[in-house]
Every structure is written in C-alpha cells, then in structure tokens.
Short mmCIF file of N, CA, C and O in Angstrom, two decimals:
data_model
loop_
_atom_site.label_atom_id
_atom_site.label_comp_id
_atom_site.label_asym_id
_atom_site.label_seq_id
_atom_site.Cartn_x
_atom_site.Cartn_y
_atom_site.Cartn_z
N MET A 926 137.72 116.38 110.11
CA MET A 926 136.35 116.29 109.67
C MET A 926 135.47 117.14 110.59
O MET A 926 134.83 116.62 111.48
N PRO A 927 135.50 118.42 110.41
CA PRO A 927 134.62 119.24 111.24
C PRO A 927 133.15 118.98 110.92
O PRO A 927 132.75 118.90 109.77
N THR A 928 132.37 118.82 111.98
CA THR A 928 130.91 118.70 111.87
C THR A 928 130.34 119.88 112.63
O THR A 928 130.66 120.08 113.80
N ILE A 929 129.50 120.65 111.95
CA ILE A 929 128.97 121.88 112.54
C ILE A 929 127.45 121.86 112.53
O ILE A 929 126.83 121.53 111.52
N HIS A 930 126.87 122.20 113.68
CA HIS A 930 125.43 122.42 113.79
C HIS A 930 125.24 123.91 113.99
O HIS A 930 125.79 124.49 114.94
N ALA A 931 124.51 124.54 113.07
CA ALA A 931 124.23 125.97 113.17
C ALA A 931 122.78 126.14 113.56
O ALA A 931 121.88 125.75 112.83
N HIS A 932 122.56 126.70 114.75
CA HIS A 932 121.21 126.96 115.25
C HIS A 932 120.92 128.44 114.99
O HIS A 932 121.64 129.31 115.48
N ILE A 933 119.87 128.70 114.19
CA ILE A 933 119.53 130.07 113.83
C ILE A 933 118.09 130.38 114.22
O ILE A 933 117.25 129.48 114.25
N THR A 934 117.83 131.64 114.50
CA THR A 934 116.46 132.07 114.74
C THR A 934 115.69 131.93 113.42
O THR A 934 116.16 132.37 112.37
N ALA A 935 114.54 131.29 113.47
CA ALA A 935 113.74 131.05 112.28
C ALA A 935 113.37 132.36 111.60
O ALA A 935 113.20 133.39 112.25
N GLY A 936 113.27 132.31 110.28
CA GLY A 936 112.85 133.49 109.53
C GLY A 936 113.60 133.74 108.24
O GLY A 936 113.02 134.26 107.30
N PRO A 937 114.90 133.39 108.16
CA PRO A 937 115.61 133.64 106.91
C PRO A 937 115.02 132.85 105.74
O PRO A 937 114.47 131.76 105.93
N SER A 938 115.16 133.41 104.55
CA SER A 938 114.67 132.76 103.34
C SER A 938 115.54 131.55 102.99
O SER A 938 116.65 131.39 103.52
N ALA A 939 115.04 130.74 102.06
CA ALA A 939 115.80 129.58 101.58
C ALA A 939 117.13 130.04 100.98
O ALA A 939 118.16 129.38 101.18
N GLN A 940 117.13 131.16 100.27
CA GLN A 940 118.37 131.67 99.67
C GLN A 940 119.37 132.10 100.74
O GLN A 940 120.57 131.86 100.60
N GLN A 941 118.88 132.75 101.79
CA GLN A 941 119.77 133.15 102.89
C GLN A 941 120.35 131.93 103.58
O GLN A 941 121.54 131.92 103.93
N LYS A 942 119.53 130.91 103.80
CA LYS A 942 120.03 129.70 104.44
C LYS A 942 121.10 129.03 103.59
O LYS A 942 122.14 128.60 104.09
N SER A 943 120.84 128.94 102.29
CA SER A 943 121.82 128.35 101.38
C SER A 943 123.11 129.15 101.39
O SER A 943 124.21 128.58 101.42
N ALA A 944 122.99 130.46 101.39
CA ALA A 944 124.17 131.33 101.43
C ALA A 944 124.95 131.11 102.73
O ALA A 944 126.19 131.07 102.71
N LEU A 945 124.24 130.97 103.85
CA LEU A 945 124.92 130.70 105.13
C LEU A 945 125.66 129.38 105.08
O LEU A 945 126.82 129.28 105.49
N LEU A 946 125.01 128.34 104.58
CA LEU A 946 125.66 127.02 104.49
C LEU A 946 126.94 127.10 103.65
O LEU A 946 127.98 126.55 104.03
N GLN A 947 126.86 127.78 102.53
CA GLN A 947 128.03 127.92 101.65
C GLN A 947 129.12 128.75 102.32
O GLN A 947 130.29 128.37 102.31
N ALA A 948 128.76 129.90 102.88
CA ALA A 948 129.73 130.79 103.50
C ALA A 948 130.38 130.15 104.72
O ALA A 948 131.59 130.27 104.93
N ALA A 949 129.59 129.47 105.54
CA ALA A 949 130.13 128.83 106.73
C ALA A 949 131.06 127.68 106.35
O ALA A 949 132.11 127.48 106.97
N SER A 950 130.68 126.91 105.33
CA SER A 950 131.55 125.82 104.87
C SER A 950 132.89 126.38 104.41
O SER A 950 133.95 125.86 104.75
N GLN A 951 132.84 127.45 103.63
CA GLN A 951 134.07 128.07 103.14
C GLN A 951 134.88 128.66 104.29
O GLN A 951 136.12 128.59 104.28
N ALA A 952 134.21 129.19 105.30
CA ALA A 952 134.90 129.73 106.48
C ALA A 952 135.70 128.64 107.18
O ALA A 952 136.83 128.88 107.64
N VAL A 953 135.13 127.45 107.28
CA VAL A 953 135.82 126.32 107.91
C VAL A 953 137.04 125.93 107.09
O VAL A 953 138.13 125.73 107.63
N VAL A 954 136.86 125.84 105.79
CA VAL A 954 137.97 125.47 104.90
C VAL A 954 139.12 126.46 105.04
O VAL A 954 140.28 126.07 105.22
N GLU A 955 138.81 127.75 104.98
CA GLU A 955 139.85 128.77 105.00
C GLU A 955 140.52 128.93 106.36
O GLU A 955 141.72 129.15 106.43
N SER A 956 139.76 128.81 107.44
CA SER A 956 140.34 129.05 108.77
C SER A 956 141.07 127.82 109.32
O SER A 956 142.06 127.97 110.03
N LEU A 957 140.59 126.64 109.00
CA LEU A 957 141.20 125.42 109.55
C LEU A 957 142.06 124.65 108.56
O LEU A 957 142.78 123.74 108.94
N GLY A 958 141.92 124.98 107.28
CA GLY A 958 142.64 124.22 106.27
C GLY A 958 142.02 122.85 106.04
O GLY A 958 142.67 121.94 105.53
N ALA A 959 140.77 122.70 106.42
CA ALA A 959 140.06 121.42 106.23
C ALA A 959 139.63 121.29 104.77
O ALA A 959 139.21 122.28 104.17
N PRO A 960 139.73 120.09 104.20
CA PRO A 960 139.23 119.93 102.83
C PRO A 960 137.71 120.07 102.81
O PRO A 960 137.02 119.57 103.71
N LEU A 961 137.18 120.74 101.80
CA LEU A 961 135.74 120.96 101.71
C LEU A 961 134.96 119.66 101.79
O LEU A 961 133.91 119.59 102.42
N ARG A 962 135.47 118.61 101.18
CA ARG A 962 134.76 117.33 101.17
C ARG A 962 134.57 116.74 102.58
O ARG A 962 133.71 115.89 102.79
N SER A 963 135.35 117.21 103.54
CA SER A 963 135.24 116.67 104.90
C SER A 963 134.37 117.52 105.82
O SER A 963 134.11 117.13 106.96
N VAL A 964 133.91 118.67 105.35
CA VAL A 964 133.10 119.57 106.17
C VAL A 964 131.64 119.14 106.13
O VAL A 964 131.07 118.94 105.05
N ARG A 965 131.03 118.98 107.29
CA ARG A 965 129.60 118.65 107.41
C ARG A 965 128.95 119.78 108.20
O ARG A 965 129.41 120.13 109.28
N LEU A 966 127.87 120.35 107.65
CA LEU A 966 127.20 121.46 108.31
C LEU A 966 125.70 121.24 108.24
O LEU A 966 125.16 121.04 107.15
N MET A 967 125.04 121.24 109.39
CA MET A 967 123.60 121.08 109.48
C MET A 967 123.00 122.35 110.05
O MET A 967 123.50 122.91 111.02
N LEU A 968 121.89 122.78 109.44
CA LEU A 968 121.21 124.00 109.85
C LEU A 968 119.94 123.65 110.61
O LEU A 968 119.17 122.81 110.18
N HIS A 969 119.75 124.30 111.76
CA HIS A 969 118.58 124.06 112.60
C HIS A 969 117.87 125.39 112.85
O HIS A 969 118.46 126.31 113.41
N ASP A 970 116.61 125.47 112.43
CA ASP A 970 115.80 126.66 112.71
C ASP A 970 115.23 126.55 114.12
O ASP A 970 114.71 125.51 114.50
N VAL A 971 115.31 127.64 114.86
CA VAL A 971 114.73 127.70 116.20
C VAL A 971 113.60 128.73 116.16
O VAL A 971 113.83 129.89 115.78
N ALA A 972 112.40 128.30 116.50
CA ALA A 972 111.26 129.21 116.49
C ALA A 972 111.54 130.40 117.41
O ALA A 972 112.15 130.26 118.47
N ARG A 973 111.09 131.57 116.99
CA ARG A 973 111.35 132.79 117.77
C ARG A 973 110.86 132.68 119.21
O ARG A 973 111.49 133.20 120.13
N GLU A 974 109.74 131.98 119.41
CA GLU A 974 109.23 131.85 120.78
C GLU A 974 110.06 130.87 121.62
O GLU A 974 109.86 130.76 122.83
N ASP A 975 111.02 130.19 120.98
CA ASP A 975 111.84 129.20 121.68
C ASP A 975 113.26 129.67 121.93
O ASP A 975 114.14 128.86 122.25
N ILE A 976 113.50 130.96 121.78
CA ILE A 976 114.85 131.47 122.01
C ILE A 976 114.78 132.77 122.80
O ILE A 976 113.87 133.58 122.63
N VAL A 977 115.74 132.94 123.69
CA VAL A 977 115.87 134.18 124.44
C VAL A 977 117.34 134.58 124.42
O VAL A 977 118.23 133.75 124.63
N VAL A 978 117.60 135.83 124.11
CA VAL A 978 118.95 136.38 124.09
C VAL A 978 118.93 137.63 124.95
O VAL A 978 118.17 138.56 124.67
N GLY A 979 119.72 137.63 126.00
CA GLY A 979 119.79 138.80 126.86
C GLY A 979 118.45 139.17 127.47
O GLY A 979 118.15 140.35 127.65
N GLY A 980 117.60 138.17 127.71
CA GLY A 980 116.30 138.40 128.30
C GLY A 980 115.21 138.77 127.31
O GLY A 980 114.06 138.95 127.69
N GLU A 981 115.56 138.86 126.03
CA GLU A 981 114.60 139.25 125.00
C GLU A 981 114.18 138.02 124.19
O GLU A 981 114.99 137.44 123.46
N VAL A 982 112.92 137.63 124.30
CA VAL A 982 112.40 136.49 123.57
C VAL A 982 112.31 136.83 122.09
O VAL A 982 111.85 137.90 121.71
N GLY A 983 112.77 135.90 121.25
CA GLY A 983 112.65 136.06 119.81
C GLY A 983 113.75 136.86 119.14
O GLY A 983 113.71 137.08 117.93
N ARG A 984 114.74 137.28 119.90
CA ARG A 984 115.84 138.06 119.32
C ARG A 984 116.69 137.19 118.41
O ARG A 984 116.90 136.01 118.67
N GLU A 985 117.17 137.77 117.32
CA GLU A 985 117.99 137.01 116.37
C GLU A 985 119.27 136.51 117.05
O GLU A 985 119.90 137.22 117.83
N SER A 986 119.61 135.28 116.69
CA SER A 986 120.79 134.65 117.26
C SER A 986 121.27 133.55 116.33
O SER A 986 120.48 132.93 115.62
N VAL A 987 122.56 133.33 116.34
CA VAL A 987 123.16 132.19 115.65
C VAL A 987 124.16 131.56 116.61
O VAL A 987 124.98 132.27 117.21
N VAL A 988 124.06 130.25 116.78
CA VAL A 988 125.02 129.52 117.60
C VAL A 988 125.56 128.37 116.76
O VAL A 988 124.80 127.53 116.27
N PHE A 989 126.88 128.36 116.58
CA PHE A 989 127.55 127.29 115.87
C PHE A 989 128.17 126.34 116.89
O PHE A 989 128.94 126.77 117.75
N HIS A 990 127.84 125.06 116.80
CA HIS A 990 128.48 124.02 117.61
C HIS A 990 129.40 123.26 116.66
O HIS A 990 128.92 122.62 115.71
N VAL A 991 130.70 123.34 116.91
CA VAL A 991 131.69 122.74 116.01
C VAL A 991 132.34 121.56 116.73
O VAL A 991 132.91 121.72 117.81
N HIS A 992 132.26 120.39 116.11
CA HIS A 992 132.91 119.19 116.63
C HIS A 992 134.03 118.83 115.64
O HIS A 992 133.76 118.68 114.44
N MET A 993 135.25 118.72 116.15
CA MET A 993 136.36 118.39 115.26
C MET A 993 137.43 117.62 116.01
O MET A 993 137.53 117.70 117.24
N ILE A 994 138.21 116.88 115.25
CA ILE A 994 139.27 116.08 115.84
C ILE A 994 140.29 117.01 116.50
O ILE A 994 140.68 118.03 115.94
N VAL A 995 140.68 116.64 117.69
CA VAL A 995 141.63 117.42 118.47
C VAL A 995 142.91 117.67 117.67
O VAL A 995 143.29 116.85 116.84
N GLY A 996 143.52 118.83 117.89
CA GLY A 996 144.80 119.11 117.26
C GLY A 996 144.90 120.47 116.61
O GLY A 996 145.99 120.88 116.20
N ARG A 997 143.79 121.20 116.49
CA ARG A 997 143.85 122.53 115.90
C ARG A 997 144.47 123.50 116.92
O ARG A 997 144.29 123.36 118.12
N THR A 998 145.16 124.49 116.40
CA THR A 998 145.82 125.47 117.27
C THR A 998 144.82 126.52 117.76
O THR A 998 143.73 126.67 117.20
N GLU A 999 145.23 127.25 118.78
CA GLU A 999 144.40 128.34 119.29
C GLU A 999 144.19 129.39 118.20
O GLU A 999 143.10 129.95 118.08
N GLU A 1000 145.21 129.63 117.39
CA GLU A 1000 145.10 130.60 116.31
C GLU A 1000 144.08 130.15 115.26
O GLU A 1000 143.30 130.96 114.76
N GLN A 1001 144.09 128.87 114.92
CA GLN A 1001 143.11 128.35 113.97
C GLN A 1001 141.69 128.49 114.52
O GLN A 1001 140.77 128.86 113.79
N LYS A 1002 141.53 128.20 115.79
CA LYS A 1002 140.21 128.32 116.41
C LYS A 1002 139.75 129.78 116.43
O LYS A 1002 138.58 130.07 116.15
N GLN A 1003 140.65 130.70 116.74
CA GLN A 1003 140.30 132.12 116.73
C GLN A 1003 139.88 132.55 115.33
O GLN A 1003 138.90 133.27 115.15
N ALA A 1004 140.61 132.08 114.32
CA ALA A 1004 140.26 132.39 112.93
C ALA A 1004 138.89 131.82 112.59
O ALA A 1004 138.10 132.46 111.89
N LEU A 1005 138.58 130.63 113.11
CA LEU A 1005 137.28 130.02 112.88
C LEU A 1005 136.17 130.84 113.53
O LEU A 1005 135.12 131.07 112.91
N PHE A 1006 136.39 131.31 114.75
CA PHE A 1006 135.39 132.15 115.43
C PHE A 1006 135.06 133.37 114.58
O PHE A 1006 133.89 133.71 114.37
N ILE A 1007 136.09 134.03 114.09
CA ILE A 1007 135.90 135.24 113.29
C ILE A 1007 135.21 134.91 111.97
O ILE A 1007 134.25 135.59 111.56
N ALA A 1008 135.67 133.87 111.29
CA ALA A 1008 135.13 133.53 109.97
C ALA A 1008 133.67 133.11 110.04
O ALA A 1008 132.86 133.51 109.19
N LEU A 1009 133.30 132.32 111.04
CA LEU A 1009 131.90 131.90 111.16
C LEU A 1009 131.00 133.07 111.54
O LEU A 1009 129.87 133.18 111.06
N THR A 1010 131.51 133.94 112.40
CA THR A 1010 130.73 135.13 112.77
C THR A 1010 130.48 136.00 111.55
O THR A 1010 129.36 136.45 111.31
N LYS A 1011 131.51 136.20 110.73
CA LYS A 1011 131.35 136.99 109.50
C LYS A 1011 130.37 136.31 108.55
O LYS A 1011 129.57 136.99 107.90
N ALA A 1012 130.43 134.99 108.44
CA ALA A 1012 129.52 134.26 107.55
C ALA A 1012 128.07 134.48 107.97
O ALA A 1012 127.21 134.74 107.13
N ALA A 1013 127.80 134.40 109.27
CA ALA A 1013 126.43 134.60 109.76
C ALA A 1013 125.99 136.05 109.56
O ALA A 1013 124.86 136.31 109.14
N SER A 1014 126.87 136.98 109.86
CA SER A 1014 126.52 138.40 109.73
C SER A 1014 126.26 138.79 108.28
O SER A 1014 125.29 139.48 107.98
N SER A 1015 127.11 138.33 107.39
CA SER A 1015 126.99 138.75 105.99
C SER A 1015 125.81 138.09 105.27
O SER A 1015 125.22 138.69 104.38
N THR A 1016 125.45 136.87 105.64
CA THR A 1016 124.37 136.17 104.94
C THR A 1016 123.00 136.37 105.57
O THR A 1016 122.00 136.41 104.87
N LEU A 1017 122.97 136.48 106.89
CA LEU A 1017 121.69 136.59 107.59
C LEU A 1017 121.43 137.99 108.15
O LEU A 1017 120.32 138.28 108.60
N GLY A 1018 122.44 138.84 108.16
CA GLY A 1018 122.28 140.18 108.72
C GLY A 1018 122.23 140.20 110.23
O GLY A 1018 121.80 141.18 110.83
N VAL A 1019 122.68 139.13 110.88
CA VAL A 1019 122.68 139.06 112.34
C VAL A 1019 123.89 139.82 112.87
O VAL A 1019 125.01 139.66 112.37
N ASP A 1020 123.67 140.66 113.86
CA ASP A 1020 124.75 141.39 114.49
C ASP A 1020 125.75 140.39 115.08
O ASP A 1020 125.35 139.43 115.74
N GLY A 1021 127.03 140.64 114.86
CA GLY A 1021 128.07 139.77 115.39
C GLY A 1021 128.00 139.59 116.90
O GLY A 1021 128.48 138.58 117.43
N GLU A 1022 127.40 140.54 117.59
CA GLU A 1022 127.22 140.42 119.04
C GLU A 1022 126.29 139.26 119.39
O GLU A 1022 126.32 138.77 120.52
N ASN A 1023 125.49 138.83 118.44
CA ASN A 1023 124.52 137.76 118.70
C ASN A 1023 124.92 136.44 118.05
O ASN A 1023 124.08 135.56 117.85
N VAL A 1024 126.20 136.28 117.74
CA VAL A 1024 126.72 135.04 117.18
C VAL A 1024 127.68 134.41 118.20
O VAL A 1024 128.51 135.10 118.78
N ARG A 1025 127.51 133.12 118.39
CA ARG A 1025 128.40 132.37 119.27
C ARG A 1025 128.95 131.17 118.51
O ARG A 1025 128.25 130.56 117.70
N VAL A 1026 130.20 130.83 118.79
CA VAL A 1026 130.85 129.65 118.21
C VAL A 1026 131.41 128.84 119.35
O VAL A 1026 132.21 129.35 120.15
N ILE A 1027 130.98 127.59 119.44
CA ILE A 1027 131.43 126.70 120.51
C ILE A 1027 132.17 125.54 119.86
O ILE A 1027 131.62 124.84 119.01
N VAL A 1028 133.43 125.35 120.23
CA VAL A 1028 134.25 124.29 119.65
C VAL A 1028 134.40 123.17 120.67
O VAL A 1028 134.71 123.41 121.84
N GLN A 1029 134.16 121.96 120.20
CA GLN A 1029 134.41 120.78 121.01
C GLN A 1029 135.45 119.92 120.30
O GLN A 1029 135.20 119.43 119.19
N ASP A 1030 136.62 119.79 120.92
CA ASP A 1030 137.65 118.92 120.39
C ASP A 1030 137.30 117.47 120.73
O ASP A 1030 136.98 117.16 121.88
N VAL A 1031 137.37 116.61 119.73
CA VAL A 1031 137.01 115.21 119.89
C VAL A 1031 138.26 114.36 119.68
O VAL A 1031 138.92 114.48 118.63
N PRO A 1032 138.61 113.49 120.64
CA PRO A 1032 139.75 112.59 120.42
C PRO A 1032 139.52 111.73 119.18
O PRO A 1032 138.39 111.35 118.87
N ASN A 1033 140.61 111.41 118.47
CA ASN A 1033 140.48 110.67 117.22
C ASN A 1033 139.88 109.27 117.41
O ASN A 1033 139.35 108.69 116.47
N ILE A 1034 139.91 108.74 118.62
CA ILE A 1034 139.28 107.43 118.86
C ILE A 1034 137.77 107.57 119.08
O ILE A 1034 137.05 106.58 119.08
N ASP A 1035 137.30 108.81 119.24
CA ASP A 1035 135.88 109.06 119.49
C ASP A 1035 135.14 109.65 118.29
O ASP A 1035 133.99 110.07 118.42
N MET A 1036 135.78 109.68 117.14
CA MET A 1036 135.15 110.22 115.93
C MET A 1036 135.09 109.10 114.90
O MET A 1036 136.13 108.58 114.47
N GLY A 1037 133.87 108.71 114.56
CA GLY A 1037 133.68 107.71 113.51
C GLY A 1037 133.67 108.38 112.16
O GLY A 1037 133.02 109.40 111.96
N MET A 1038 134.38 107.80 111.22
CA MET A 1038 134.47 108.36 109.87
C MET A 1038 133.64 107.49 108.92
O MET A 1038 132.83 106.69 109.35
N ALA A 1039 133.87 107.64 107.64
CA ALA A 1039 133.14 106.88 106.61
C ALA A 1039 133.23 105.38 106.88
O ALA A 1039 134.28 104.87 107.26
N ASN A 1040 132.11 104.73 106.72
CA ASN A 1040 132.00 103.28 106.87
C ASN A 1040 132.30 102.79 108.28
O ASN A 1040 132.67 101.64 108.48
N GLY A 1041 132.17 103.67 109.29
CA GLY A 1041 132.29 103.26 110.67
C GLY A 1041 133.70 103.07 111.18
O GLY A 1041 133.91 102.44 112.21
N VAL A 1042 134.68 103.61 110.50
CA VAL A 1042 136.07 103.49 110.91
C VAL A 1042 136.44 104.72 111.74
O VAL A 1042 136.09 105.84 111.38
N SER A 1043 137.15 104.51 112.86
CA SER A 1043 137.53 105.65 113.69
C SER A 1043 138.53 106.53 112.95
O SER A 1043 139.27 106.07 112.07
N ALA A 1044 138.55 107.81 113.34
CA ALA A 1044 139.52 108.73 112.75
C ALA A 1044 140.95 108.23 112.98
O ALA A 1044 141.79 108.33 112.10
N LYS A 1045 141.19 107.68 114.15
CA LYS A 1045 142.52 107.15 114.45
C LYS A 1045 142.92 106.07 113.45
O LYS A 1045 144.03 106.06 112.94
N ASN A 1046 141.97 105.18 113.15
CA ASN A 1046 142.28 104.09 112.23
C ASN A 1046 142.39 104.54 110.78
O ASN A 1046 142.85 103.76 109.92
N THR A 1047 141.99 105.77 110.49
CA THR A 1047 142.21 106.30 109.14
C THR A 1047 143.48 107.12 109.07
O THR A 1047 143.79 107.69 108.03
N GLY A 1048 144.19 107.21 110.19
CA GLY A 1048 145.46 107.95 110.21
C GLY A 1048 145.34 109.40 110.61
O GLY A 1048 146.29 110.16 110.49
N ARG A 1049 144.18 109.77 111.11
CA ARG A 1049 144.00 111.17 111.53
C ARG A 1049 144.26 111.33 113.00
O ARG A 1049 144.14 110.51 113.79
#
C-alpha cells in the first residue's frame, strides 16, 4: 500500500495536477507491481516564496515522499525513482534535475490498513 505525498511548486493548472496524479499512480503500479486500488497519492502545492532550490527562491521543484511496506527490491525502487521523475517531467514540464523521490520503508506492524488493521494482520 504505497502512500505518496507529492510536493510541487504552486502554479500548475488543475488539468496538469490531475495528469500528474494519474501518471504518478500508474508509475507506482508499473514499477512496484502494486495494485492501483492500494495506491494513495496526495498533492501539496508549495507557494513559490516558500521553496528554494539550489539557492534560487521560487524555482520549480517536485519532491515525492513514498511510504510503503518494507520488502521492495533495490531494482523496484530504482524503477520507481525513474517512473515518478518521468511522470513529473511529462505532466508538469519540470526538469528531471529538480525532481526528488524519497522512499521510506515501513515495517508491516507500523502500517495501518483499512478499518485500522495492521498490514501484518492482513497478511502483508
């Protein structure tokens, strides 16, 4: 059950945001083999005056924070890095140099699933 928070520099249109949500969700499905129904993605706009990249205030940036149950391979994570970067670049026009993907592996006892049951207790 990957949960992703995508922090983007404010400014993209509603259509671009929707396209990013769709493309990033599909990127997770394809790179990790996660079922689409288990992917959760939240988009957060960051005001230009509240972001600095390389010393430049207001520069475009996308940062994906990915939380998922431990067990994915290094190859799957590398594929995820590439796929999410492509999703951001193709939908928002952000240079891949300004995209970051941070993965946090979560033990199955520390991930609550539907109805408050731990991932471990659901067999994951």
